[in-house]
Structures are given as C-alpha cells and as structure tokens.
Amino acid sequence: MLVSGGPSSSSALLSVGGQEAVLRVDPAFVPVLDVKLGALVVLLIATLLFGFAPLCIVRGAGHVRRRWLSLISCFAGGVFLATCLLDLLPDYLQGISGLNFPLPEFIVAMGFFLVLVLEQIVLDFKDRSSSQQEEGHHHHRRGSVESEGHLHADLDSQSALRAFILVFSLSLHSVFEGLAVGLLEEDEEILEICLALLIHKSIISFSLSFQLSQNRLRRSVVSGCVLLFAVMSPLGIALGVGLTETKTSPRHQLACSSLEGLATGTFIYITFMEILPHELSSTRSRIPKVAMMLLGFAVVTAVLFIKL
C-alpha cells in the first residue's frame, strides 16, 4: 500500500493492489475540532480553579477582615447584575421576537414568580413544621431554645434553596453559552469568543463560589455546585459539536429560548432579592460597597464588549 500527497494538502493518493483511490480530507475540520476540544478543557480547568479559590479565602476568614469579604460579595453582586442585564437578557430577547404579545418579558416574569412561589412554599412548610413541634414542648425555656434552633434551620434551608436556584440558572445559561461555541465553524471566531468566555466564566465561578460559601453551606455542597457549574459550558460545547451536522427545528429553538428566559427570571430574583439586599442592609462601608458593585458591573461589561 502506497500513500502519496497530491498537489494540495486536502487530498492524498492511496494505492492498494495496483488500484488507486483519492482520499479527500477537509483541512479546516480537524483544526476547528481541536480548538473546540481545547476550549472545552481550558474552560473546565479555569472554572474549577477560580471556583475553589474562595473556599480557601473563607477558610482563612479569621485572618481576613469581614469588611473585605463583604466588599468581595458586593463585587459579586455587580458581576451577577451585569450578567443578568447585559448577557442573559439580550441573548434571550434575541431568540424570541416578532410577536404582538410581550412573550419574552412574560416568560422572564414567570421565571421570577416561579422562584418566589417555590421559596415561599418551602418556607411556609418549614414554619408550620416548626410551630407544630413547638406546641409539644411543656417548658417555656426549652421551647425558646428549640425555637431558636428552628429559626437557624429555616435560615439554612432558605439559603440552600436560593443557592440551588442560583446554581441552576447559571448552569442552564452556561450550557447555552457552550452550545453557541460548539456550533461555530471559524477558527478565529472560536478563539475570540472562547477567550472572552474564559474570563467571563472565571469571574462568575469565583463570585458564585464565594456567594455559596457565605450562605453557611457545607464545603462539600459548595464544591459540588462549583463542579456542576464548571461542567456545564464544556457540556454545551460537546453538544454543539455533535449538532454541527444537524439542523435545529424552530420548535427546538423556541424551547431553548424559553428555558433561557426562565433562567433569566430566576437570576433576576436571586440578584435583587438575595445578594444585593443582604449586603446593602448594613450601615458600614456604604460607598465602598457601591464602588465594588460598579467595579464588578464594569468588568463584565468590558468582557462582553470584547465579545463584540
């Protein structure tokens, strides 16, 4: 068997048993696939590194002043705010348009109310369970101690629920981001978008991990959430690579846009009902907190500007 190159790099002459055949190879396919696989690995590693970094910071919280941790949390709030208004919402509105009824805004509102109703149902169930258990106590002092324990448990469950919703909304959006990268076919465009996405995901991963660590969650839970979030964009890239040869139907695109709209609504709820009120309710360092929020917003804005 003899193999010889043709006049161009896209073909080769194969000789087997005296018969010749021409093998044609697309020169752009292999490099594009390599770039996508490289982006998949780099995104996964960078997201994990930046996601686990806050665990080390919080572990040394006794040596780090509480004021600086609060400022970092405000920076994360600015990052989430910019991600919601400048990244999630425009991508979603671009996917649904051309209707007389404001369907995109309606789906976002449904995502907001979905989280609100879900959280209130869980908290109402917890409150009723706590009141029933308190009625069984005969001693007032013992009941007071138990009430404080139930209050702490309710706060923990509330924080855990909001943390789960935050991770879910971010993970869902990350899948769509990775899917967009996986569907690209130009080397230069893939590299540019992956670079911006790498910076963006690193910032989001750090902010997410820090916010979860502030919610009194166990380190194993935070680590699992970071791992789940880190896998989503590579998963989206892999799905995009698999779909490059197939055409998506309008129904499929509508379903994806609707899911992203629900994720945007849940993200608005977490940003405006959990992160920002918690940090701005304190009377300390008001101006530095606002400055850190603006800084986080500006960083994400700059990253999104690089994408353009």
PDB file of C-alpha atoms in Angstrom:
ATOM      1  CA  MET A   1       0.000   0.000   0.000  1.00  0.00           C
ATOM      2  CA  LEU A   2       1.405   3.370  -1.066  1.00  0.00           C
ATOM      3  CA  VAL A   3       0.267   6.802   0.045  1.00  0.00           C
ATOM      4  CA  SER A   4       1.413   9.964  -1.677  1.00  0.00           C
ATOM      5  CA  GLY A   5       0.348  13.565  -1.250  1.00  0.00           C
ATOM      6  CA  GLY A   6      -1.468  15.393  -4.015  1.00  0.00           C
ATOM      7  CA  PRO A   7      -0.878  18.911  -5.232  1.00  0.00           C
ATOM      8  CA  SER A   8      -2.828  20.266  -2.285  1.00  0.00           C
ATOM      9  CA  SER A   9      -2.961  19.303   1.364  1.00  0.00           C
ATOM     10  CA  SER A  10      -6.640  18.403   1.089  1.00  0.00           C
ATOM     11  CA  SER A  11      -6.117  15.194  -0.929  1.00  0.00           C
ATOM     12  CA  ALA A  12      -3.889  12.110  -0.917  1.00  0.00           C
ATOM     13  CA  LEU A  13      -3.305   9.280  -3.406  1.00  0.00           C
ATOM     14  CA  LEU A  14      -3.868   5.798  -1.961  1.00  0.00           C
ATOM     15  CA  SER A  15      -2.608   2.768  -3.902  1.00  0.00           C
ATOM     16  CA  VAL A  16      -3.741  -0.720  -2.815  1.00  0.00           C
ATOM     17  CA  GLY A  17      -3.101  -3.779  -5.006  1.00  0.00           C
ATOM     18  CA  GLY A  18      -2.392  -1.698  -8.068  1.00  0.00           C
ATOM     19  CA  GLN A  19      -5.617   0.307  -7.806  1.00  0.00           C
ATOM     20  CA  GLU A  20      -5.641   3.941  -6.914  1.00  0.00           C
ATOM     21  CA  ALA A  21      -8.145   5.994  -4.988  1.00  0.00           C
ATOM     22  CA  VAL A  22      -8.174   9.599  -3.907  1.00  0.00           C
ATOM     23  CA  LEU A  23      -8.821  10.393  -0.243  1.00  0.00           C
ATOM     24  CA  ARG A  24     -10.067  13.902   0.387  1.00  0.00           C
ATOM     25  CA  VAL A  25      -9.610  15.494   3.804  1.00  0.00           C
ATOM     26  CA  ASP A  26     -11.178  18.758   4.841  1.00  0.00           C
ATOM     27  CA  PRO A  27      -8.241  20.813   6.157  1.00  0.00           C
ATOM     28  CA  ALA A  28     -10.485  23.032   8.278  1.00  0.00           C
ATOM     29  CA  PHE A  29     -12.327  20.274  10.111  1.00  0.00           C
ATOM     30  CA  VAL A  30      -9.516  18.928  12.264  1.00  0.00           C
ATOM     31  CA  PRO A  31      -8.178  22.329  13.442  1.00  0.00           C
ATOM     32  CA  VAL A  32     -11.682  23.565  14.324  1.00  0.00           C
ATOM     33  CA  LEU A  33     -12.392  20.396  16.274  1.00  0.00           C
ATOM     34  CA  ASP A  34      -9.051  20.691  18.068  1.00  0.00           C
ATOM     35  CA  VAL A  35      -9.804  24.294  19.015  1.00  0.00           C
ATOM     36  CA  LYS A  36     -13.208  23.320  20.384  1.00  0.00           C
ATOM     37  CA  LEU A  37     -11.769  20.436  22.408  1.00  0.00           C
ATOM     38  CA  GLY A  38      -9.006  22.684  23.716  1.00  0.00           C
ATOM     39  CA  ALA A  39     -11.559  25.308  24.709  1.00  0.00           C
ATOM     40  CA  LEU A  40     -13.573  22.614  26.478  1.00  0.00           C
ATOM     41  CA  VAL A  41     -10.603  21.533  28.600  1.00  0.00           C
ATOM     42  CA  VAL A  42      -9.347  25.058  29.344  1.00  0.00           C
ATOM     43  CA  LEU A  43     -12.802  26.283  30.364  1.00  0.00           C
ATOM     44  CA  LEU A  44     -13.245  23.330  32.708  1.00  0.00           C
ATOM     45  CA  ILE A  45      -9.859  23.787  34.403  1.00  0.00           C
ATOM     46  CA  ALA A  46     -10.101  27.579  34.737  1.00  0.00           C
ATOM     47  CA  THR A  47     -13.643  27.457  36.113  1.00  0.00           C
ATOM     48  CA  LEU A  48     -12.645  24.873  38.716  1.00  0.00           C
ATOM     49  CA  LEU A  49      -9.551  26.829  39.789  1.00  0.00           C
ATOM     50  CA  PHE A  50     -11.410  30.110  40.230  1.00  0.00           C
ATOM     51  CA  GLY A  51     -14.362  28.303  41.788  1.00  0.00           C
ATOM     52  CA  PHE A  52     -12.336  26.616  44.520  1.00  0.00           C
ATOM     53  CA  ALA A  53     -10.286  29.740  45.320  1.00  0.00           C
ATOM     54  CA  PRO A  54     -12.981  31.360  47.554  1.00  0.00           C
ATOM     55  CA  LEU A  55     -13.087  28.223  49.700  1.00  0.00           C
ATOM     56  CA  CYS A  56      -9.501  28.940  50.734  1.00  0.00           C
ATOM     57  CA  ILE A  57     -10.334  32.601  51.361  1.00  0.00           C
ATOM     58  CA  VAL A  58     -13.346  31.827  53.537  1.00  0.00           C
ATOM     59  CA  ARG A  59     -11.383  29.160  55.399  1.00  0.00           C
ATOM     60  CA  GLY A  60      -8.948  31.872  56.467  1.00  0.00           C
ATOM     61  CA  ALA A  61     -11.742  34.288  57.330  1.00  0.00           C
ATOM     62  CA  GLY A  62     -10.371  34.660  60.839  1.00  0.00           C
ATOM     63  CA  HIS A  63      -7.307  36.358  59.398  1.00  0.00           C
ATOM     64  CA  VAL A  64      -9.166  38.333  56.739  1.00  0.00           C
ATOM     65  CA  ARG A  65     -11.270  41.246  57.851  1.00  0.00           C
ATOM     66  CA  ARG A  66     -15.008  40.841  57.474  1.00  0.00           C
ATOM     67  CA  ARG A  67     -15.173  44.170  55.660  1.00  0.00           C
ATOM     68  CA  TRP A  68     -13.131  42.861  52.747  1.00  0.00           C
ATOM     69  CA  LEU A  69     -15.298  39.764  52.440  1.00  0.00           C
ATOM     70  CA  SER A  70     -18.366  41.983  52.277  1.00  0.00           C
ATOM     71  CA  LEU A  71     -16.744  44.112  49.573  1.00  0.00           C
ATOM     72  CA  ILE A  72     -15.948  40.999  47.550  1.00  0.00           C
ATOM     73  CA  SER A  73     -19.576  39.939  47.912  1.00  0.00           C
ATOM     74  CA  CYS A  74     -20.672  43.341  46.569  1.00  0.00           C
ATOM     75  CA  PHE A  75     -18.304  42.857  43.647  1.00  0.00           C
ATOM     76  CA  ALA A  76     -20.008  39.513  43.019  1.00  0.00           C
ATOM     77  CA  GLY A  77     -23.378  41.265  43.133  1.00  0.00           C
ATOM     78  CA  GLY A  78     -22.223  43.677  40.446  1.00  0.00           C
ATOM     79  CA  VAL A  79     -20.996  40.759  38.358  1.00  0.00           C
ATOM     80  CA  PHE A  80     -24.341  38.968  38.652  1.00  0.00           C
ATOM     81  CA  LEU A  81     -26.267  42.167  37.876  1.00  0.00           C
ATOM     82  CA  ALA A  82     -24.271  42.804  34.707  1.00  0.00           C
ATOM     83  CA  THR A  83     -24.517  39.156  33.688  1.00  0.00           C
ATOM     84  CA  CYS A  84     -28.276  39.278  34.064  1.00  0.00           C
ATOM     85  CA  LEU A  85     -28.944  42.580  32.274  1.00  0.00           C
ATOM     86  CA  LEU A  86     -26.199  42.562  29.637  1.00  0.00           C
ATOM     87  CA  ASP A  87     -25.682  38.865  28.893  1.00  0.00           C
ATOM     88  CA  LEU A  88     -28.636  36.638  29.731  1.00  0.00           C
ATOM     89  CA  LEU A  89     -31.440  39.058  28.866  1.00  0.00           C
ATOM     90  CA  PRO A  90     -30.138  40.209  25.430  1.00  0.00           C
ATOM     91  CA  ASP A  91     -29.363  36.631  24.357  1.00  0.00           C
ATOM     92  CA  TYR A  92     -32.845  35.578  25.344  1.00  0.00           C
ATOM     93  CA  LEU A  93     -34.637  38.513  23.696  1.00  0.00           C
ATOM     94  CA  GLN A  94     -32.733  37.846  20.504  1.00  0.00           C
ATOM     95  CA  GLY A  95     -34.146  34.325  20.373  1.00  0.00           C
ATOM     96  CA  ILE A  96     -37.814  35.337  20.753  1.00  0.00           C
ATOM     97  CA  SER A  97     -39.205  38.266  18.783  1.00  0.00           C
ATOM     98  CA  GLY A  98     -41.861  39.243  16.264  1.00  0.00           C
ATOM     99  CA  LEU A  99     -44.963  38.812  18.441  1.00  0.00           C
ATOM    100  CA  ASN A 100     -47.611  41.379  19.340  1.00  0.00           C
ATOM    101  CA  PHE A 101     -47.872  39.946  22.847  1.00  0.00           C
ATOM    102  CA  PRO A 102     -44.771  40.612  25.003  1.00  0.00           C
ATOM    103  CA  LEU A 103     -43.994  36.899  25.345  1.00  0.00           C
ATOM    104  CA  PRO A 104     -40.253  37.303  26.155  1.00  0.00           C
ATOM    105  CA  GLU A 105     -40.951  39.622  29.078  1.00  0.00           C
ATOM    106  CA  PHE A 106     -43.802  37.366  30.212  1.00  0.00           C
ATOM    107  CA  ILE A 107     -41.541  34.298  30.359  1.00  0.00           C
ATOM    108  CA  VAL A 108     -38.918  36.251  32.329  1.00  0.00           C
ATOM    109  CA  ALA A 109     -41.625  37.324  34.793  1.00  0.00           C
ATOM    110  CA  MET A 110     -42.765  33.706  35.092  1.00  0.00           C
ATOM    111  CA  GLY A 111     -39.219  32.710  35.975  1.00  0.00           C
ATOM    112  CA  PHE A 112     -39.187  35.375  38.693  1.00  0.00           C
ATOM    113  CA  PHE A 113     -42.541  34.282  40.153  1.00  0.00           C
ATOM    114  CA  LEU A 114     -41.599  30.616  39.859  1.00  0.00           C
ATOM    115  CA  VAL A 115     -38.714  31.103  42.273  1.00  0.00           C
ATOM    116  CA  LEU A 116     -40.782  33.367  44.543  1.00  0.00           C
ATOM    117  CA  VAL A 117     -43.648  30.865  44.830  1.00  0.00           C
ATOM    118  CA  LEU A 118     -41.302  27.905  45.265  1.00  0.00           C
ATOM    119  CA  GLU A 119     -39.332  29.616  48.023  1.00  0.00           C
ATOM    120  CA  GLN A 120     -42.435  30.789  49.892  1.00  0.00           C
ATOM    121  CA  ILE A 121     -43.993  27.310  49.738  1.00  0.00           C
ATOM    122  CA  VAL A 122     -40.859  25.757  51.215  1.00  0.00           C
ATOM    123  CA  LEU A 123     -40.615  28.411  53.952  1.00  0.00           C
ATOM    124  CA  ASP A 124     -44.328  28.078  54.783  1.00  0.00           C
ATOM    125  CA  PHE A 125     -43.922  24.323  55.128  1.00  0.00           C
ATOM    126  CA  LYS A 126     -40.922  24.854  57.415  1.00  0.00           C
ATOM    127  CA  ASP A 127     -42.828  27.384  59.534  1.00  0.00           C
ATOM    128  CA  ARG A 128     -45.763  25.027  60.017  1.00  0.00           C
ATOM    129  CA  SER A 129     -43.482  22.143  60.939  1.00  0.00           C
ATOM    130  CA  SER A 130     -41.689  24.339  63.476  1.00  0.00           C
ATOM    131  CA  SER A 131     -44.941  25.568  65.065  1.00  0.00           C
ATOM    132  CA  GLN A 132     -46.276  22.025  65.418  1.00  0.00           C
ATOM    133  CA  GLN A 133     -43.104  20.873  67.123  1.00  0.00           C
ATOM    134  CA  GLU A 134     -43.105  23.885  69.453  1.00  0.00           C
ATOM    135  CA  GLU A 135     -46.649  23.085  70.659  1.00  0.00           C
ATOM    136  CA  GLY A 136     -45.409  19.754  72.021  1.00  0.00           C
ATOM    137  CA  HIS A 137     -42.960  21.360  74.465  1.00  0.00           C
ATOM    138  CA  HIS A 138     -44.086  21.919  78.065  1.00  0.00           C
ATOM    139  CA  HIS A 139     -41.299  24.157  79.311  1.00  0.00           C
ATOM    140  CA  HIS A 140     -41.137  27.715  78.050  1.00  0.00           C
ATOM    141  CA  ARG A 141     -37.368  27.940  78.256  1.00  0.00           C
ATOM    142  CA  ARG A 142     -36.885  24.718  76.388  1.00  0.00           C
ATOM    143  CA  GLY A 143     -39.355  25.920  73.777  1.00  0.00           C
ATOM    144  CA  SER A 144     -37.383  29.132  73.342  1.00  0.00           C
ATOM    145  CA  VAL A 145     -34.185  27.228  72.748  1.00  0.00           C
ATOM    146  CA  GLU A 146     -35.892  24.952  70.249  1.00  0.00           C
ATOM    147  CA  SER A 147     -37.426  27.976  68.512  1.00  0.00           C
ATOM    148  CA  GLU A 148     -34.005  29.499  68.028  1.00  0.00           C
ATOM    149  CA  GLY A 149     -32.788  26.198  66.613  1.00  0.00           C
ATOM    150  CA  HIS A 150     -35.695  26.026  64.196  1.00  0.00           C
ATOM    151  CA  LEU A 151     -35.094  29.631  63.133  1.00  0.00           C
ATOM    152  CA  HIS A 152     -31.481  28.809  62.348  1.00  0.00           C
ATOM    153  CA  ALA A 153     -32.580  25.726  60.430  1.00  0.00           C
ATOM    154  CA  ASP A 154     -35.102  27.786  58.455  1.00  0.00           C
ATOM    155  CA  LEU A 155     -32.429  30.292  57.518  1.00  0.00           C
ATOM    156  CA  ASP A 156     -30.151  27.474  56.434  1.00  0.00           C
ATOM    157  CA  SER A 157     -32.869  25.892  54.309  1.00  0.00           C
ATOM    158  CA  GLN A 158     -33.719  29.256  52.771  1.00  0.00           C
ATOM    159  CA  SER A 159     -30.073  29.887  51.906  1.00  0.00           C
ATOM    160  CA  ALA A 160     -29.710  26.378  50.493  1.00  0.00           C
ATOM    161  CA  LEU A 161     -32.799  26.808  48.308  1.00  0.00           C
ATOM    162  CA  ARG A 162     -31.632  30.142  46.926  1.00  0.00           C
ATOM    163  CA  ALA A 163     -28.157  28.740  46.360  1.00  0.00           C
ATOM    164  CA  PHE A 164     -29.612  25.831  44.396  1.00  0.00           C
ATOM    165  CA  ILE A 165     -31.685  28.202  42.253  1.00  0.00           C
ATOM    166  CA  LEU A 166     -28.657  30.398  41.607  1.00  0.00           C
ATOM    167  CA  VAL A 167     -26.528  27.427  40.533  1.00  0.00           C
ATOM    168  CA  PHE A 168     -29.341  26.084  38.361  1.00  0.00           C
ATOM    169  CA  SER A 169     -29.899  29.354  36.496  1.00  0.00           C
ATOM    170  CA  LEU A 170     -26.184  29.918  35.930  1.00  0.00           C
ATOM    171  CA  SER A 171     -25.633  26.321  34.837  1.00  0.00           C
ATOM    172  CA  LEU A 172     -28.505  26.454  32.374  1.00  0.00           C
ATOM    173  CA  HIS A 173     -27.144  29.621  30.807  1.00  0.00           C
ATOM    174  CA  SER A 174     -23.652  28.114  30.691  1.00  0.00           C
ATOM    175  CA  VAL A 175     -24.967  25.225  28.609  1.00  0.00           C
ATOM    176  CA  PHE A 176     -26.325  27.672  26.033  1.00  0.00           C
ATOM    177  CA  GLU A 177     -23.046  29.607  26.018  1.00  0.00           C
ATOM    178  CA  GLY A 178     -21.084  26.438  25.387  1.00  0.00           C
ATOM    179  CA  LEU A 179     -23.602  25.349  22.766  1.00  0.00           C
ATOM    180  CA  ALA A 180     -23.055  28.603  20.879  1.00  0.00           C
ATOM    181  CA  VAL A 181     -19.294  27.975  20.866  1.00  0.00           C
ATOM    182  CA  GLY A 182     -19.745  24.382  19.741  1.00  0.00           C
ATOM    183  CA  LEU A 183     -21.814  25.475  16.740  1.00  0.00           C
ATOM    184  CA  LEU A 184     -19.161  27.884  15.424  1.00  0.00           C
ATOM    185  CA  GLU A 185     -17.097  26.868  12.401  1.00  0.00           C
ATOM    186  CA  GLU A 186     -14.391  29.555  12.092  1.00  0.00           C
ATOM    187  CA  ASP A 187     -11.090  29.205  13.990  1.00  0.00           C
ATOM    188  CA  GLU A 188     -10.635  32.917  14.649  1.00  0.00           C
ATOM    189  CA  GLU A 189     -14.191  33.408  15.861  1.00  0.00           C
ATOM    190  CA  ILE A 190     -13.951  30.403  18.178  1.00  0.00           C
ATOM    191  CA  LEU A 191     -10.708  31.668  19.730  1.00  0.00           C
ATOM    192  CA  GLU A 192     -12.059  35.193  20.270  1.00  0.00           C
ATOM    193  CA  ILE A 193     -15.297  34.061  21.871  1.00  0.00           C
ATOM    194  CA  CYS A 194     -13.568  31.399  23.971  1.00  0.00           C
ATOM    195  CA  LEU A 195     -11.120  33.967  25.330  1.00  0.00           C
ATOM    196  CA  ALA A 196     -13.929  36.273  26.386  1.00  0.00           C
ATOM    197  CA  LEU A 197     -15.925  33.334  27.733  1.00  0.00           C
ATOM    198  CA  LEU A 198     -12.901  32.130  29.707  1.00  0.00           C
ATOM    199  CA  ILE A 199     -12.575  35.475  31.501  1.00  0.00           C
ATOM    200  CA  HIS A 200     -16.321  35.687  31.982  1.00  0.00           C
ATOM    201  CA  LYS A 201     -16.660  32.179  33.395  1.00  0.00           C
ATOM    202  CA  SER A 202     -13.692  32.637  35.727  1.00  0.00           C
ATOM    203  CA  ILE A 203     -15.228  35.763  37.255  1.00  0.00           C
ATOM    204  CA  ILE A 204     -18.662  34.158  37.554  1.00  0.00           C
ATOM    205  CA  SER A 205     -17.210  30.981  39.066  1.00  0.00           C
ATOM    206  CA  PHE A 206     -15.284  32.923  41.707  1.00  0.00           C
ATOM    207  CA  SER A 207     -18.325  35.067  42.550  1.00  0.00           C
ATOM    208  CA  LEU A 208     -20.645  32.061  42.672  1.00  0.00           C
ATOM    209  CA  SER A 209     -18.363  30.050  44.938  1.00  0.00           C
ATOM    210  CA  PHE A 210     -17.872  32.997  47.270  1.00  0.00           C
ATOM    211  CA  GLN A 211     -21.616  33.651  47.464  1.00  0.00           C
ATOM    212  CA  LEU A 212     -22.327  29.992  48.228  1.00  0.00           C
ATOM    213  CA  SER A 213     -19.652  29.984  50.937  1.00  0.00           C
ATOM    214  CA  GLN A 214     -21.341  32.981  52.573  1.00  0.00           C
ATOM    215  CA  ASN A 215     -24.655  31.065  52.835  1.00  0.00           C
ATOM    216  CA  ARG A 216     -23.430  28.704  55.577  1.00  0.00           C
ATOM    217  CA  LEU A 217     -23.352  25.728  53.223  1.00  0.00           C
ATOM    218  CA  ARG A 218     -21.013  22.813  53.777  1.00  0.00           C
ATOM    219  CA  ARG A 219     -17.806  22.790  51.779  1.00  0.00           C
ATOM    220  CA  SER A 220     -18.780  19.541  50.109  1.00  0.00           C
ATOM    221  CA  VAL A 221     -22.013  21.139  48.869  1.00  0.00           C
ATOM    222  CA  VAL A 222     -20.184  24.228  47.604  1.00  0.00           C
ATOM    223  CA  SER A 223     -17.594  22.051  45.879  1.00  0.00           C
ATOM    224  CA  GLY A 224     -20.333  20.018  44.217  1.00  0.00           C
ATOM    225  CA  CYS A 225     -22.077  23.175  42.997  1.00  0.00           C
ATOM    226  CA  VAL A 226     -18.813  24.553  41.594  1.00  0.00           C
ATOM    227  CA  LEU A 227     -18.114  21.246  39.861  1.00  0.00           C
ATOM    228  CA  LEU A 228     -21.608  21.195  38.364  1.00  0.00           C
ATOM    229  CA  PHE A 229     -21.271  24.766  37.126  1.00  0.00           C
ATOM    230  CA  ALA A 230     -17.817  24.087  35.682  1.00  0.00           C
ATOM    231  CA  VAL A 231     -19.034  21.107  33.662  1.00  0.00           C
ATOM    232  CA  MET A 232     -21.946  22.942  32.020  1.00  0.00           C
ATOM    233  CA  SER A 233     -20.069  25.019  29.419  1.00  0.00           C
ATOM    234  CA  PRO A 234     -17.893  22.084  28.273  1.00  0.00           C
ATOM    235  CA  LEU A 235     -21.077  20.033  28.062  1.00  0.00           C
ATOM    236  CA  GLY A 236     -22.633  22.725  25.876  1.00  0.00           C
ATOM    237  CA  ILE A 237     -19.558  22.752  23.625  1.00  0.00           C
ATOM    238  CA  ALA A 238     -19.754  18.973  23.264  1.00  0.00           C
ATOM    239  CA  LEU A 239     -23.442  19.199  22.377  1.00  0.00           C
ATOM    240  CA  GLY A 240     -22.684  21.932  19.850  1.00  0.00           C
ATOM    241  CA  VAL A 241     -20.011  19.806  18.188  1.00  0.00           C
ATOM    242  CA  GLY A 242     -22.499  16.960  17.932  1.00  0.00           C
ATOM    243  CA  LEU A 243     -25.151  19.236  16.423  1.00  0.00           C
ATOM    244  CA  THR A 244     -22.937  20.857  13.786  1.00  0.00           C
ATOM    245  CA  GLU A 245     -24.114  18.335  11.196  1.00  0.00           C
ATOM    246  CA  THR A 246     -27.803  18.553  12.118  1.00  0.00           C
ATOM    247  CA  LYS A 247     -30.262  21.397  11.683  1.00  0.00           C
ATOM    248  CA  THR A 248     -32.286  22.544  14.660  1.00  0.00           C
ATOM    249  CA  SER A 249     -36.025  22.956  14.189  1.00  0.00           C
ATOM    250  CA  PRO A 250     -37.928  26.160  15.096  1.00  0.00           C
ATOM    251  CA  ARG A 251     -39.613  24.305  17.955  1.00  0.00           C
ATOM    252  CA  HIS A 252     -36.225  23.316  19.346  1.00  0.00           C
ATOM    253  CA  GLN A 253     -35.013  26.920  19.187  1.00  0.00           C
ATOM    254  CA  LEU A 254     -38.211  28.152  20.865  1.00  0.00           C
ATOM    255  CA  ALA A 255     -37.813  25.620  23.686  1.00  0.00           C
ATOM    256  CA  CYS A 256     -34.185  26.646  24.249  1.00  0.00           C
ATOM    257  CA  SER A 257     -35.103  30.336  24.271  1.00  0.00           C
ATOM    258  CA  SER A 258     -37.948  29.715  26.728  1.00  0.00           C
ATOM    259  CA  LEU A 259     -35.637  27.840  29.109  1.00  0.00           C
ATOM    260  CA  GLU A 260     -33.122  30.660  28.922  1.00  0.00           C
ATOM    261  CA  GLY A 261     -35.920  33.129  29.656  1.00  0.00           C
ATOM    262  CA  LEU A 262     -36.891  31.218  32.796  1.00  0.00           C
ATOM    263  CA  ALA A 263     -33.235  31.162  33.827  1.00  0.00           C
ATOM    264  CA  THR A 264     -33.078  34.933  33.350  1.00  0.00           C
ATOM    265  CA  GLY A 265     -36.129  35.444  35.558  1.00  0.00           C
ATOM    266  CA  THR A 266     -34.705  33.277  38.334  1.00  0.00           C
ATOM    267  CA  PHE A 267     -31.416  35.128  38.037  1.00  0.00           C
ATOM    268  CA  ILE A 268     -33.178  38.488  38.465  1.00  0.00           C
ATOM    269  CA  TYR A 269     -34.810  37.179  41.627  1.00  0.00           C
ATOM    270  CA  ILE A 270     -31.556  35.962  43.154  1.00  0.00           C
ATOM    271  CA  THR A 271     -29.725  39.175  42.291  1.00  0.00           C
ATOM    272  CA  PHE A 272     -32.303  41.675  43.543  1.00  0.00           C
ATOM    273  CA  MET A 273     -33.938  39.697  46.363  1.00  0.00           C
ATOM    274  CA  GLU A 274     -30.969  37.894  47.905  1.00  0.00           C
ATOM    275  CA  ILE A 275     -27.487  39.216  47.119  1.00  0.00           C
ATOM    276  CA  LEU A 276     -27.894  42.997  46.889  1.00  0.00           C
ATOM    277  CA  PRO A 277     -30.371  43.498  49.806  1.00  0.00           C
ATOM    278  CA  HIS A 278     -28.225  41.338  52.088  1.00  0.00           C
ATOM    279  CA  GLU A 279     -25.094  43.404  51.525  1.00  0.00           C
ATOM    280  CA  LEU A 280     -26.694  46.863  51.332  1.00  0.00           C
ATOM    281  CA  SER A 281     -28.742  46.440  54.517  1.00  0.00           C
ATOM    282  CA  SER A 282     -25.654  47.077  56.643  1.00  0.00           C
ATOM    283  CA  THR A 283     -24.728  50.644  57.579  1.00  0.00           C
ATOM    284  CA  ARG A 284     -20.988  50.023  57.229  1.00  0.00           C
ATOM    285  CA  SER A 285     -18.900  50.897  54.171  1.00  0.00           C
ATOM    286  CA  ARG A 286     -21.813  52.008  52.022  1.00  0.00           C
ATOM    287  CA  ILE A 287     -19.731  53.921  49.468  1.00  0.00           C
ATOM    288  CA  PRO A 288     -17.035  51.208  49.076  1.00  0.00           C
ATOM    289  CA  LYS A 289     -19.760  48.586  48.604  1.00  0.00           C
ATOM    290  CA  VAL A 290     -21.397  50.602  45.841  1.00  0.00           C
ATOM    291  CA  ALA A 291     -17.975  51.161  44.272  1.00  0.00           C
ATOM    292  CA  MET A 292     -17.274  47.413  44.284  1.00  0.00           C
ATOM    293  CA  MET A 293     -20.669  46.728  42.714  1.00  0.00           C
ATOM    294  CA  LEU A 294     -19.896  49.230  39.958  1.00  0.00           C
ATOM    295  CA  LEU A 295     -16.477  47.627  39.500  1.00  0.00           C
ATOM    296  CA  GLY A 296     -17.999  44.158  39.111  1.00  0.00           C
ATOM    297  CA  PHE A 297     -20.546  45.549  36.661  1.00  0.00           C
ATOM    298  CA  ALA A 298     -17.796  47.297  34.690  1.00  0.00           C
ATOM    299  CA  VAL A 299     -15.637  44.160  34.499  1.00  0.00           C
ATOM    300  CA  VAL A 300     -18.437  42.081  32.987  1.00  0.00           C
ATOM    301  CA  THR A 301     -19.318  44.959  30.644  1.00  0.00           C
ATOM    302  CA  ALA A 302     -15.723  45.062  29.406  1.00  0.00           C
ATOM    303  CA  VAL A 303     -15.669  41.295  28.868  1.00  0.00           C
ATOM    304  CA  LEU A 304     -18.916  41.415  26.902  1.00  0.00           C
ATOM    305  CA  PHE A 305     -17.532  44.322  24.866  1.00  0.00           C
ATOM    306  CA  ILE A 306     -14.579  42.111  23.921  1.00  0.00           C
ATOM    307  CA  LYS A 307     -17.052  39.542  22.574  1.00  0.00           C
ATOM    308  CA  LEU A 308     -18.396  42.152  20.164  1.00  0.00           C
TER     309      LEU A 308
END
